[in-house]
Structure formats: structure tokens, C-alpha cells
Amino acid sequence: MREPDRVTVLLAPDPTGSGPTTRALALAGRLRLQASGARLAVLVDPAHSAFGRLFDAVGAEVVTVPRTGRETYADGDACGDRMLGHLACFHDVAPDLVVGDDNLAAGLAAAVAGVPYALVTGRYDIAPRGDGQGVDSLRSVFDRVVSTARLVLTDKPYVPETDAGSPVARALAEGRAVVAGPLVRDVPEHVDAGAARASLGLGPGPLMVASVGGAGGSRDDRQRVVERCVLVHRRLLRRHPDLRFVLLTRDWVEVPDDVVVRRFVPDRPALLRAADVLVATPGWATVVEAAVQRVPAVFVAGGLDGPRAAESFGRVERLGFPALLAPTSDELEAAVRPFIGDRPVRPTPAQLAVAPEGSGAARAARLLADTALAIRAGGSRAGGAVLTV
């Protein structure tokens, strides 16, 4: 329950991908510095239990979302089971402010419970899908969550062609939303890349990293991306016999023995810093992380199925990143080969468009802390408020 005279902030990242949990970790670390006396808690899905010790390290209490056995709906973006689980957690933790990272279930639960809510989002709207099934309802939910949030934070640069008229664009115009900059963990100027490699059993030599997540299309689409990456690695070994390959994915895959496969790498920033090139599906958290690290990245989608794939792929393409849709092995190899052993020193225009000045987590945490403290000091527990930056 809430402790007297102590503000409580509950982080509730979307459990459908590791990107939101990674952003929540960055915010938790900065919130601890901005509001040292605050109670910080984070809802962690069992699928992301590996993050638990990282949240512990920044002083955030880890709370597991209970399962109720109810059926899910709307392709995983809103879920009756998770909403009920969130309500139970809100009752136990009694937060002054809930911070949901693309977690619509958290926004709906906060509205039902009358708890002030802030939204951290990597989207401006719910992108339409080919079949349209359930999308109109889901977009209405997203619009409602955005319109009732006390504060909306995003690290996506505004792109008029895709974002004009969207719920987040309207919140920006109303002064309730801020483009805060990249919401990533601070990366030390000097990173021990050797330790990151050693932890994965990697010897010396160039390094190719692939990160294959939900923004790559359907599961079959993602499997094809993995297959192309493996084949490209085999081909590049002819020219670079010491080339190492690390594959990050939540999907089950069958790969050669010399490919290192991980679901999660705690020191992912150091791994990317060591990489010659990143091949990734265009999840926004990965785009931001790669831009901040200035790691050359080739973004690949096996297809555009799913509620996020088309929007994600279109955005990285418009920003100027190398973007390939269902590429052949020859096309992917041609995009990757120039970076092996020759990583560029200067950032690209696309990297600068996403991350001109490094992390924005400190600014975002300050805004969240100010919002929570204002609520604690006497703001009403429901309704919106105009943000002053």
C-alpha cells in the first residue's frame, strides 16, 4: 500500500516485446536519480523475468502481473487477462502515477481504477492492417488512452506523412505530449566490448548481430529473416573466416552450432557497441538503440503482417535507414557486406534524425517525476492536465 508522504510511481511496460521493458529500465534508472526518495515499482511479465535483476540494481521493486485465465483479444495489444491483472497490482501497490509503455491494458486499468496515468509510446497511432479486423476498436482504445493521459512521452521524431492527425500529434498540439529524445539507458563513453564478447564465448574478429522481433511480420516472416541472416553469415565467412554471429530472438530457431542465439543479453548496449553491423527487424526501441550507439544497421521485414510491421518499416525507410522488405539472400548480403571490418566513424543523417544528442531518458524522467510529485501534492487522481515544459 502507499506509504505516507512518499510518492509512488509504477512502471507498466507492454509485455508483448522486450523494447518497452528496455525503455522502462532506462526510465527507472533516471527516475531513481530525479526522485531519490520515491518508491519505484515495475510490472514485469514472466516472459521478461531476466530483466528482474536489472530493475533490482536501480532500486525498482519488481511486481509480477498475475494471470487470471481470461481470453485475450485484439492481437495481444489489449488483453482482458492483463487488464484484470493490472487492476490487482494497482490495488496492492496504490501508485500515485502509472507509467505505461505502449501498454494499453495498463491505460484502461488506470482509467477504471481512477489512477493518474502517463503514456510512454513508440507509436503515434494504431496502423491499419490489410484485413482491418478489430483495428477500428483498437484505434479507439489507443485514442482514449492518449486523450486521458496526464503526460505523453515519445522518442519518435514526428513525420508529417504518417503522423499528421494522429492521437499523439493532437496531444503534442495540446501541450500534453513531448518528443523527449531517445529513451535508452545511458551508455558510458568507454565500454568494455571485450567483456561483452567474452560473456557470449566470442573470440576476436568482426561481429554481426541480428535482432529479430515482432516488427518483422508474422512468425513465418521472421523465420525467413533468420534463415536469410544465417545464409548471409555463411557466405561472408568465405571472405572473413573469423566473422562471429549473434542472433537475438524470442522465437525458437534451428541454426548452425557456431551461431550464438540468445533471447536476452543484459549488456546489449556493449554488444552493439562491439558490432560491425546490426541486422534488425524495425522495432522502434531497436531503431533508437542502434542510432544512439551509431552502429550501422540494416532493417529487414520478412513481411508486413501484424499491427506494427507496416508502420515500423515505412518509418525507418522514410528516415533514410537501409530498409529491405522480404529481401533475397543476395540483397541482404549486398547491404551487410560493406560494413564488415569497416564500420563508419561518422553518424549518418538517419542516425542523427533519431538521436542527435544521445539519450533523452533524463528529460523524460524529470517530466514524469514532476508529474507524480504534482499529483501527490494535491492534484486530483483522475482527468488530464496541460503540461508545462
Tab-separated table of C-alpha atoms in Angstrom:
chain	number	residue	atom	x	y	z
A	1	MET	CA	0.000	0.000	0.000
A	2	ARG	CA	1.026	3.642	-0.381
A	3	GLU	CA	3.452	4.899	2.235
A	4	PRO	CA	2.700	8.259	3.927
A	5	ASP	CA	4.446	11.264	2.355
A	6	ARG	CA	6.218	9.129	-0.227
A	7	VAL	CA	5.338	9.354	-3.909
A	8	THR	CA	4.870	6.002	-5.637
A	9	VAL	CA	5.463	5.509	-9.362
A	10	LEU	CA	4.519	2.227	-11.021
A	11	LEU	CA	6.066	1.410	-14.413
A	12	ALA	CA	3.924	-0.891	-16.563
A	13	PRO	CA	5.676	-1.738	-19.847
A	14	ASP	CA	3.922	-3.669	-22.600
A	15	PRO	CA	4.814	-7.362	-22.188
A	16	THR	CA	4.472	-8.199	-25.911
A	17	GLY	CA	8.092	-7.235	-26.663
A	18	SER	CA	11.385	-6.508	-24.920
A	19	GLY	CA	11.619	-2.952	-26.314
A	20	PRO	CA	9.122	-1.388	-23.880
A	21	THR	CA	10.728	-3.204	-20.927
A	22	THR	CA	14.127	-1.874	-22.001
A	23	ARG	CA	12.715	1.680	-22.125
A	24	ALA	CA	11.160	1.179	-18.688
A	25	LEU	CA	14.579	0.151	-17.384
A	26	ALA	CA	16.122	3.354	-18.738
A	27	LEU	CA	13.380	5.450	-17.122
A	28	ALA	CA	13.637	3.613	-13.802
A	29	GLY	CA	17.343	4.340	-13.557
A	30	ARG	CA	16.816	8.029	-14.259
A	31	LEU	CA	13.749	8.303	-12.020
A	32	ARG	CA	15.822	6.981	-9.131
A	33	LEU	CA	18.195	9.925	-9.662
A	34	GLN	CA	15.428	12.503	-10.211
A	35	ALA	CA	13.300	11.425	-7.228
A	36	SER	CA	15.614	9.550	-4.892
A	37	GLY	CA	13.001	9.231	-2.149
A	38	ALA	CA	10.258	7.882	-4.402
A	39	ARG	CA	9.025	4.337	-4.281
A	40	LEU	CA	9.541	2.786	-7.721
A	41	ALA	CA	7.817	-0.420	-8.787
A	42	VAL	CA	7.674	-2.126	-12.168
A	43	LEU	CA	5.297	-4.733	-13.536
A	44	VAL	CA	7.376	-7.428	-15.215
A	45	ASP	CA	5.790	-10.150	-17.292
A	46	PRO	CA	7.155	-13.659	-16.594
A	47	ALA	CA	8.443	-13.724	-20.182
A	48	HIS	CA	10.837	-10.902	-19.268
A	49	SER	CA	11.975	-12.227	-15.892
A	50	ALA	CA	15.606	-11.795	-16.993
A	51	PHE	CA	15.122	-8.040	-16.526
A	52	GLY	CA	14.371	-8.534	-12.828
A	53	ARG	CA	17.918	-8.199	-11.538
A	54	LEU	CA	18.488	-5.116	-13.715
A	55	PHE	CA	15.490	-3.383	-12.131
A	56	ASP	CA	16.696	-4.509	-8.709
A	57	ALA	CA	20.039	-2.843	-9.436
A	58	VAL	CA	18.389	0.570	-9.945
A	59	GLY	CA	16.195	0.240	-6.868
A	60	ALA	CA	12.897	-0.627	-8.523
A	61	GLU	CA	10.631	-3.170	-6.843
A	62	VAL	CA	9.659	-5.946	-9.280
A	63	VAL	CA	5.988	-6.965	-9.314
A	64	THR	CA	4.769	-9.906	-11.403
A	65	VAL	CA	1.466	-9.402	-13.186
A	66	PRO	CA	-0.891	-12.182	-12.070
A	67	ARG	CA	-2.695	-14.311	-14.636
A	68	THR	CA	-6.455	-14.744	-14.367
A	69	GLY	CA	-7.000	-17.212	-17.193
A	70	ARG	CA	-9.237	-14.902	-19.228
A	71	GLU	CA	-9.031	-14.929	-23.018
A	72	THR	CA	-7.064	-12.270	-24.882
A	73	TYR	CA	-8.285	-10.158	-27.760
A	74	ALA	CA	-7.108	-7.608	-30.330
A	75	ASP	CA	-3.931	-9.448	-31.344
A	76	GLY	CA	-2.250	-9.030	-27.970
A	77	ASP	CA	-2.277	-5.215	-27.847
A	78	ALA	CA	-5.149	-5.098	-25.348
A	79	CYS	CA	-5.934	-8.033	-23.138
A	80	GLY	CA	-8.726	-8.731	-20.683
A	81	ASP	CA	-6.480	-11.058	-18.692
A	82	ARG	CA	-3.742	-8.444	-18.362
A	83	MET	CA	-6.189	-5.663	-17.571
A	84	LEU	CA	-7.578	-7.616	-14.623
A	85	GLY	CA	-4.046	-8.458	-13.509
A	86	HIS	CA	-3.092	-4.778	-13.671
A	87	LEU	CA	-6.097	-3.796	-11.581
A	88	ALA	CA	-4.996	-6.255	-8.901
A	89	CYS	CA	-1.483	-4.793	-8.935
A	90	PHE	CA	-2.796	-1.214	-8.741
A	91	HIS	CA	-4.773	-2.192	-5.656
A	92	ASP	CA	-1.705	-3.720	-3.997
A	93	VAL	CA	0.842	-1.037	-4.943
A	94	ALA	CA	-1.500	2.007	-4.722
A	95	PRO	CA	0.553	4.172	-7.138
A	96	ASP	CA	0.288	7.947	-7.410
A	97	LEU	CA	1.184	7.632	-11.095
A	98	VAL	CA	1.148	4.689	-13.501
A	99	VAL	CA	3.615	4.930	-16.388
A	100	GLY	CA	2.559	2.646	-19.216
A	101	ASP	CA	4.966	1.994	-22.063
A	102	ASP	CA	2.729	1.148	-25.044
A	103	ASN	CA	0.656	-0.936	-22.650
A	104	LEU	CA	-2.991	-0.280	-23.494
A	105	ALA	CA	-4.162	-2.703	-20.815
A	106	ALA	CA	-2.424	-0.513	-18.222
A	107	GLY	CA	-4.113	2.612	-19.590
A	108	LEU	CA	-7.549	1.003	-19.492
A	109	ALA	CA	-6.977	-0.371	-15.997
A	110	ALA	CA	-5.818	3.060	-14.767
A	111	ALA	CA	-8.991	4.638	-16.176
A	112	VAL	CA	-11.150	2.048	-14.400
A	113	ALA	CA	-9.230	2.449	-11.118
A	114	GLY	CA	-9.146	6.260	-11.316
A	115	VAL	CA	-5.338	6.323	-11.115
A	116	PRO	CA	-3.440	9.109	-12.949
A	117	TYR	CA	-1.644	7.723	-15.963
A	118	ALA	CA	1.311	8.722	-18.143
A	119	LEU	CA	1.936	7.125	-21.517
A	120	VAL	CA	5.365	6.398	-22.957
A	121	THR	CA	4.847	5.359	-26.545
A	122	GLY	CA	6.763	4.335	-29.618
A	123	ARG	CA	3.719	4.923	-31.839
A	124	TYR	CA	1.590	7.859	-32.922
A	125	ASP	CA	-1.440	5.751	-33.844
A	126	ILE	CA	-2.517	2.152	-34.423
A	127	ALA	CA	-1.536	1.385	-38.005
A	128	PRO	CA	-4.252	-0.159	-40.204
A	129	ARG	CA	-3.862	-3.757	-41.331
A	130	GLY	CA	-4.911	-5.396	-44.535
A	131	ASP	CA	-7.895	-7.241	-43.093
A	132	GLY	CA	-8.899	-4.427	-40.714
A	133	GLN	CA	-10.245	-6.923	-38.178
A	134	GLY	CA	-10.537	-5.291	-34.779
A	135	VAL	CA	-8.354	-2.330	-35.782
A	136	ASP	CA	-11.049	0.344	-35.536
A	137	SER	CA	-11.839	-0.707	-31.972
A	138	LEU	CA	-8.171	-0.896	-31.058
A	139	ARG	CA	-7.537	2.568	-32.506
A	140	SER	CA	-10.423	3.909	-30.431
A	141	VAL	CA	-8.833	2.404	-27.317
A	142	PHE	CA	-5.459	3.970	-28.163
A	143	ASP	CA	-7.093	7.346	-28.818
A	144	ARG	CA	-8.862	7.150	-25.455
A	145	VAL	CA	-5.673	6.224	-23.590
A	146	VAL	CA	-3.751	9.093	-25.212
A	147	SER	CA	-6.505	11.651	-24.638
A	148	THR	CA	-6.837	10.854	-20.918
A	149	ALA	CA	-3.116	10.584	-20.097
A	150	ARG	CA	-1.667	13.267	-17.829
A	151	LEU	CA	1.532	13.178	-19.854
A	152	VAL	CA	2.520	11.580	-23.161
A	153	LEU	CA	6.187	10.947	-23.954
A	154	THR	CA	7.604	9.601	-27.197
A	155	ASP	CA	11.049	9.152	-28.666
A	156	LYS	CA	9.780	9.012	-32.247
A	157	PRO	CA	10.503	12.064	-34.390
A	158	TYR	CA	7.318	13.477	-35.886
A	159	VAL	CA	6.882	12.504	-39.564
A	160	PRO	CA	4.045	14.522	-41.178
A	161	GLU	CA	3.369	11.941	-43.903
A	162	THR	CA	2.422	9.294	-41.352
A	163	ASP	CA	1.694	11.144	-38.104
A	164	ALA	CA	-0.493	14.136	-39.026
A	165	GLY	CA	-3.890	13.936	-37.313
A	166	SER	CA	-2.880	11.039	-35.071
A	167	PRO	CA	-3.756	10.919	-31.339
A	168	VAL	CA	-0.169	11.654	-30.280
A	169	ALA	CA	0.127	14.512	-32.803
A	170	ARG	CA	-3.009	16.057	-31.278
A	171	ALA	CA	-1.536	15.655	-27.790
A	172	LEU	CA	1.621	17.442	-28.988
A	173	ALA	CA	-0.502	20.315	-30.292
A	174	GLU	CA	-2.390	20.490	-26.971
A	175	GLY	CA	0.821	20.669	-24.945
A	176	ARG	CA	0.281	17.316	-23.172
A	177	ALA	CA	2.942	15.465	-25.142
A	178	VAL	CA	6.696	15.820	-25.592
A	179	VAL	CA	9.167	14.280	-28.028
A	180	ALA	CA	11.735	13.601	-25.315
A	181	GLY	CA	14.537	12.100	-27.366
A	182	PRO	CA	15.848	8.524	-27.279
A	183	LEU	CA	14.601	6.637	-24.220
A	184	VAL	CA	17.574	4.348	-23.749
A	185	ARG	CA	19.992	3.514	-20.970
A	186	ASP	CA	22.984	5.803	-20.659
A	187	VAL	CA	25.968	4.311	-22.426
A	188	PRO	CA	29.393	5.030	-20.938
A	189	GLU	CA	31.865	6.692	-23.272
A	190	HIS	CA	34.246	3.787	-22.752
A	191	VAL	CA	32.535	0.388	-22.956
A	192	ASP	CA	34.327	-2.889	-22.286
A	193	ALA	CA	33.315	-4.563	-25.521
A	194	GLY	CA	35.740	-7.377	-24.790
A	195	ALA	CA	33.790	-8.355	-21.675
A	196	ALA	CA	30.529	-8.379	-23.638
A	197	ARG	CA	32.086	-10.654	-26.253
A	198	ALA	CA	33.657	-12.928	-23.639
A	199	SER	CA	30.298	-13.362	-21.858
A	200	LEU	CA	28.939	-14.870	-25.092
A	201	GLY	CA	32.003	-17.010	-25.766
A	202	LEU	CA	33.053	-14.882	-28.739
A	203	GLY	CA	36.669	-14.671	-29.768
A	204	PRO	CA	38.293	-11.831	-31.697
A	205	GLY	CA	37.209	-10.872	-35.197
A	206	PRO	CA	34.417	-8.908	-36.843
A	207	LEU	CA	30.928	-9.244	-35.380
A	208	MET	CA	27.499	-9.386	-36.997
A	209	VAL	CA	24.461	-9.095	-34.718
A	210	ALA	CA	20.868	-9.822	-35.757
A	211	SER	CA	17.838	-8.824	-33.679
A	212	VAL	CA	14.595	-10.412	-34.920
A	213	GLY	CA	11.394	-9.311	-33.172
A	214	GLY	CA	7.701	-8.716	-33.716
A	215	ALA	CA	8.105	-5.800	-36.141
A	216	GLY	CA	9.447	-8.257	-38.716
A	217	GLY	CA	5.980	-9.559	-39.656
A	218	SER	CA	4.378	-12.904	-38.904
A	219	ARG	CA	6.263	-15.751	-37.268
A	220	ASP	CA	6.872	-17.318	-40.684
A	221	ASP	CA	8.133	-13.958	-41.966
A	222	ARG	CA	10.544	-13.687	-39.030
A	223	GLN	CA	11.727	-17.240	-39.606
A	224	ARG	CA	12.614	-16.307	-43.172
A	225	VAL	CA	14.588	-13.308	-41.910
A	226	VAL	CA	16.565	-15.619	-39.616
A	227	GLU	CA	17.224	-18.026	-42.469
A	228	ARG	CA	18.488	-15.203	-44.694
A	229	CYS	CA	20.766	-13.903	-41.922
A	230	VAL	CA	22.251	-17.355	-41.339
A	231	LEU	CA	22.880	-17.837	-45.045
A	232	VAL	CA	24.497	-14.404	-45.364
A	233	HIS	CA	26.768	-15.234	-42.430
A	234	ARG	CA	27.832	-18.489	-44.132
A	235	ARG	CA	28.651	-16.598	-47.312
A	236	LEU	CA	30.574	-13.825	-45.571
A	237	LEU	CA	32.696	-16.419	-43.758
A	238	ARG	CA	34.403	-17.129	-47.076
A	239	ARG	CA	35.917	-13.628	-47.033
A	240	HIS	CA	36.034	-13.188	-43.233
A	241	PRO	CA	36.738	-16.623	-41.678
A	242	ASP	CA	36.741	-15.124	-38.163
A	243	LEU	CA	33.325	-13.422	-38.508
A	244	ARG	CA	31.158	-14.034	-35.425
A	245	PHE	CA	27.348	-14.024	-35.492
A	246	VAL	CA	24.989	-13.381	-32.558
A	247	LEU	CA	21.234	-13.823	-33.070
A	248	LEU	CA	18.791	-12.229	-30.610
A	249	THR	CA	15.236	-13.562	-30.870
A	250	ARG	CA	12.322	-14.813	-28.783
A	251	ASP	CA	11.331	-17.326	-31.467
A	252	TRP	CA	12.539	-20.899	-31.494
A	253	VAL	CA	15.096	-21.288	-34.276
A	254	GLU	CA	17.383	-24.012	-35.580
A	255	VAL	CA	20.789	-22.654	-36.595
A	256	PRO	CA	24.378	-23.912	-37.078
A	257	ASP	CA	26.444	-24.559	-33.959
A	258	ASP	CA	28.684	-21.537	-34.492
A	259	VAL	CA	25.746	-19.105	-34.257
A	260	VAL	CA	25.217	-17.723	-30.733
A	261	VAL	CA	21.464	-17.464	-30.023
A	262	ARG	CA	20.103	-15.538	-27.056
A	263	ARG	CA	16.636	-14.424	-26.038
A	264	PHE	CA	18.073	-11.589	-23.986
A	265	VAL	CA	21.529	-10.086	-23.393
A	266	PRO	CA	21.790	-7.969	-20.202
A	267	ASP	CA	24.632	-5.855	-21.597
A	268	ARG	CA	23.071	-5.341	-25.006
A	269	PRO	CA	24.446	-1.764	-25.391
A	270	ALA	CA	28.007	-3.063	-25.067
A	271	LEU	CA	27.280	-5.841	-27.553
A	272	LEU	CA	26.008	-3.331	-30.114
A	273	ARG	CA	28.986	-1.089	-29.489
A	274	ALA	CA	31.213	-4.038	-30.446
A	275	ALA	CA	29.260	-4.947	-33.601
A	276	ASP	CA	30.392	-4.164	-37.129
A	277	VAL	CA	26.777	-4.263	-38.277
A	278	LEU	CA	23.283	-4.886	-36.904
A	279	VAL	CA	20.622	-6.611	-38.980
A	280	ALA	CA	17.277	-5.998	-37.278
A	281	THR	CA	13.551	-6.024	-37.714
A	282	PRO	CA	12.404	-2.392	-37.349
A	283	GLY	CA	11.032	-2.339	-33.800
A	284	TRP	CA	11.331	1.243	-32.661
A	285	ALA	CA	13.304	0.537	-29.484
A	286	THR	CA	15.919	-1.246	-31.599
A	287	VAL	CA	15.995	1.620	-34.111
A	288	VAL	CA	16.623	4.117	-31.305
A	289	GLU	CA	19.230	1.967	-29.587
A	290	ALA	CA	21.168	1.465	-32.823
A	291	ALA	CA	21.014	5.185	-33.639
A	292	VAL	CA	22.301	6.199	-30.200
A	293	GLN	CA	25.118	3.650	-30.447
A	294	ARG	CA	25.900	4.791	-34.020
A	295	VAL	CA	26.045	1.146	-35.049
A	296	PRO	CA	25.451	0.572	-38.783
A	297	ALA	CA	22.031	-1.027	-39.098
A	298	VAL	CA	20.178	-2.713	-41.920
A	299	PHE	CA	16.468	-3.025	-41.129
A	300	VAL	CA	14.627	-6.001	-42.555
A	301	ALA	CA	10.986	-7.073	-42.551
A	302	GLY	CA	10.057	-10.515	-43.750
A	303	GLY	CA	6.525	-9.207	-44.384
A	304	LEU	CA	4.136	-6.524	-43.219
A	305	ASP	CA	1.622	-8.649	-41.287
A	306	GLY	CA	0.853	-7.591	-37.738
A	307	PRO	CA	-0.332	-4.275	-36.253
A	308	ARG	CA	3.150	-2.688	-36.129
A	309	ALA	CA	5.160	-4.066	-39.043
A	310	ALA	CA	3.960	-1.769	-41.857
A	311	GLU	CA	4.247	1.447	-39.828
A	312	SER	CA	7.643	0.486	-38.410
A	313	PHE	CA	9.104	-0.432	-41.772
A	314	GLY	CA	7.714	2.664	-43.513
A	315	ARG	CA	9.134	4.976	-40.855
A	316	VAL	CA	12.717	3.684	-40.973
A	317	GLU	CA	12.554	3.840	-44.759
A	318	ARG	CA	11.394	7.488	-44.695
A	319	LEU	CA	14.079	8.403	-42.164
A	320	GLY	CA	16.730	7.131	-44.556
A	321	PHE	CA	17.932	3.902	-42.952
A	322	PRO	CA	18.743	0.929	-45.194
A	323	ALA	CA	15.405	-0.920	-45.284
A	324	LEU	CA	14.735	-4.193	-47.076
A	325	LEU	CA	11.343	-5.885	-47.436
A	326	ALA	CA	11.479	-9.664	-47.843
A	327	PRO	CA	14.991	-9.472	-49.313
A	328	THR	CA	16.725	-12.269	-51.130
A	329	SER	CA	19.955	-13.562	-49.633
A	330	ASP	CA	21.874	-11.720	-52.357
A	331	GLU	CA	20.170	-8.413	-51.486
A	332	LEU	CA	20.805	-8.796	-47.776
A	333	GLU	CA	24.419	-9.791	-48.314
A	334	ALA	CA	24.997	-6.749	-50.535
A	335	ALA	CA	23.608	-4.466	-47.801
A	336	VAL	CA	25.645	-6.046	-44.977
A	337	ARG	CA	28.982	-6.784	-46.664
A	338	PRO	CA	30.351	-3.196	-46.835
A	339	PHE	CA	30.261	-2.812	-43.027
A	340	ILE	CA	32.185	-5.968	-42.100
A	341	GLY	CA	35.615	-4.843	-40.938
A	342	ASP	CA	34.881	-1.251	-41.982
A	343	ARG	CA	32.435	0.309	-39.519
A	344	PRO	CA	31.876	4.022	-40.348
A	345	VAL	CA	33.158	6.616	-37.885
A	346	ARG	CA	30.703	9.424	-38.607
A	347	PRO	CA	26.969	9.155	-37.823
A	348	THR	CA	24.565	9.010	-40.750
A	349	PRO	CA	21.788	11.568	-41.339
A	350	ALA	CA	19.226	8.926	-40.334
A	351	GLN	CA	21.011	8.255	-37.031
A	352	LEU	CA	21.171	11.984	-36.315
A	353	ALA	CA	17.474	12.386	-37.115
A	354	VAL	CA	16.607	9.846	-34.399
A	355	ALA	CA	19.335	10.596	-31.867
A	356	PRO	CA	21.007	13.982	-32.385
A	357	GLU	CA	22.255	14.305	-28.799
A	358	GLY	CA	22.228	10.902	-27.161
A	359	SER	CA	19.706	9.724	-24.565
A	360	GLY	CA	16.554	11.638	-23.655
A	361	ALA	CA	15.809	9.468	-20.630
A	362	ALA	CA	16.900	12.146	-18.150
A	363	ARG	CA	14.457	14.694	-19.566
A	364	ALA	CA	11.640	12.138	-19.679
A	365	ALA	CA	12.295	11.075	-16.078
A	366	ARG	CA	12.240	14.696	-14.904
A	367	LEU	CA	8.843	15.247	-16.534
A	368	LEU	CA	7.474	12.027	-15.026
A	369	ALA	CA	8.845	12.886	-11.576
A	370	ASP	CA	7.375	16.407	-11.731
A	371	THR	CA	4.005	14.982	-12.775
A	372	ALA	CA	3.978	12.415	-9.947
A	373	LEU	CA	5.031	14.994	-7.349
A	374	ALA	CA	2.354	17.447	-8.522
A	375	ILE	CA	-0.287	14.740	-8.205
A	376	ARG	CA	0.975	13.830	-4.766
A	377	ALA	CA	0.957	17.474	-3.699
A	378	GLY	CA	-2.725	17.859	-4.370
A	379	GLY	CA	-3.689	17.086	-7.957
A	380	SER	CA	-6.902	15.147	-8.486
A	381	ARG	CA	-6.499	11.438	-9.105
A	382	ALA	CA	-8.399	11.488	-12.380
A	383	GLY	CA	-8.549	13.566	-15.513
A	384	GLY	CA	-5.996	15.234	-17.744
A	385	ALA	CA	-3.722	18.183	-17.232
A	386	VAL	CA	-1.872	20.566	-19.522
A	387	LEU	CA	1.882	20.031	-19.474
A	388	THR	CA	4.276	22.916	-18.972
A	389	VAL	CA	7.823	22.168	-20.136
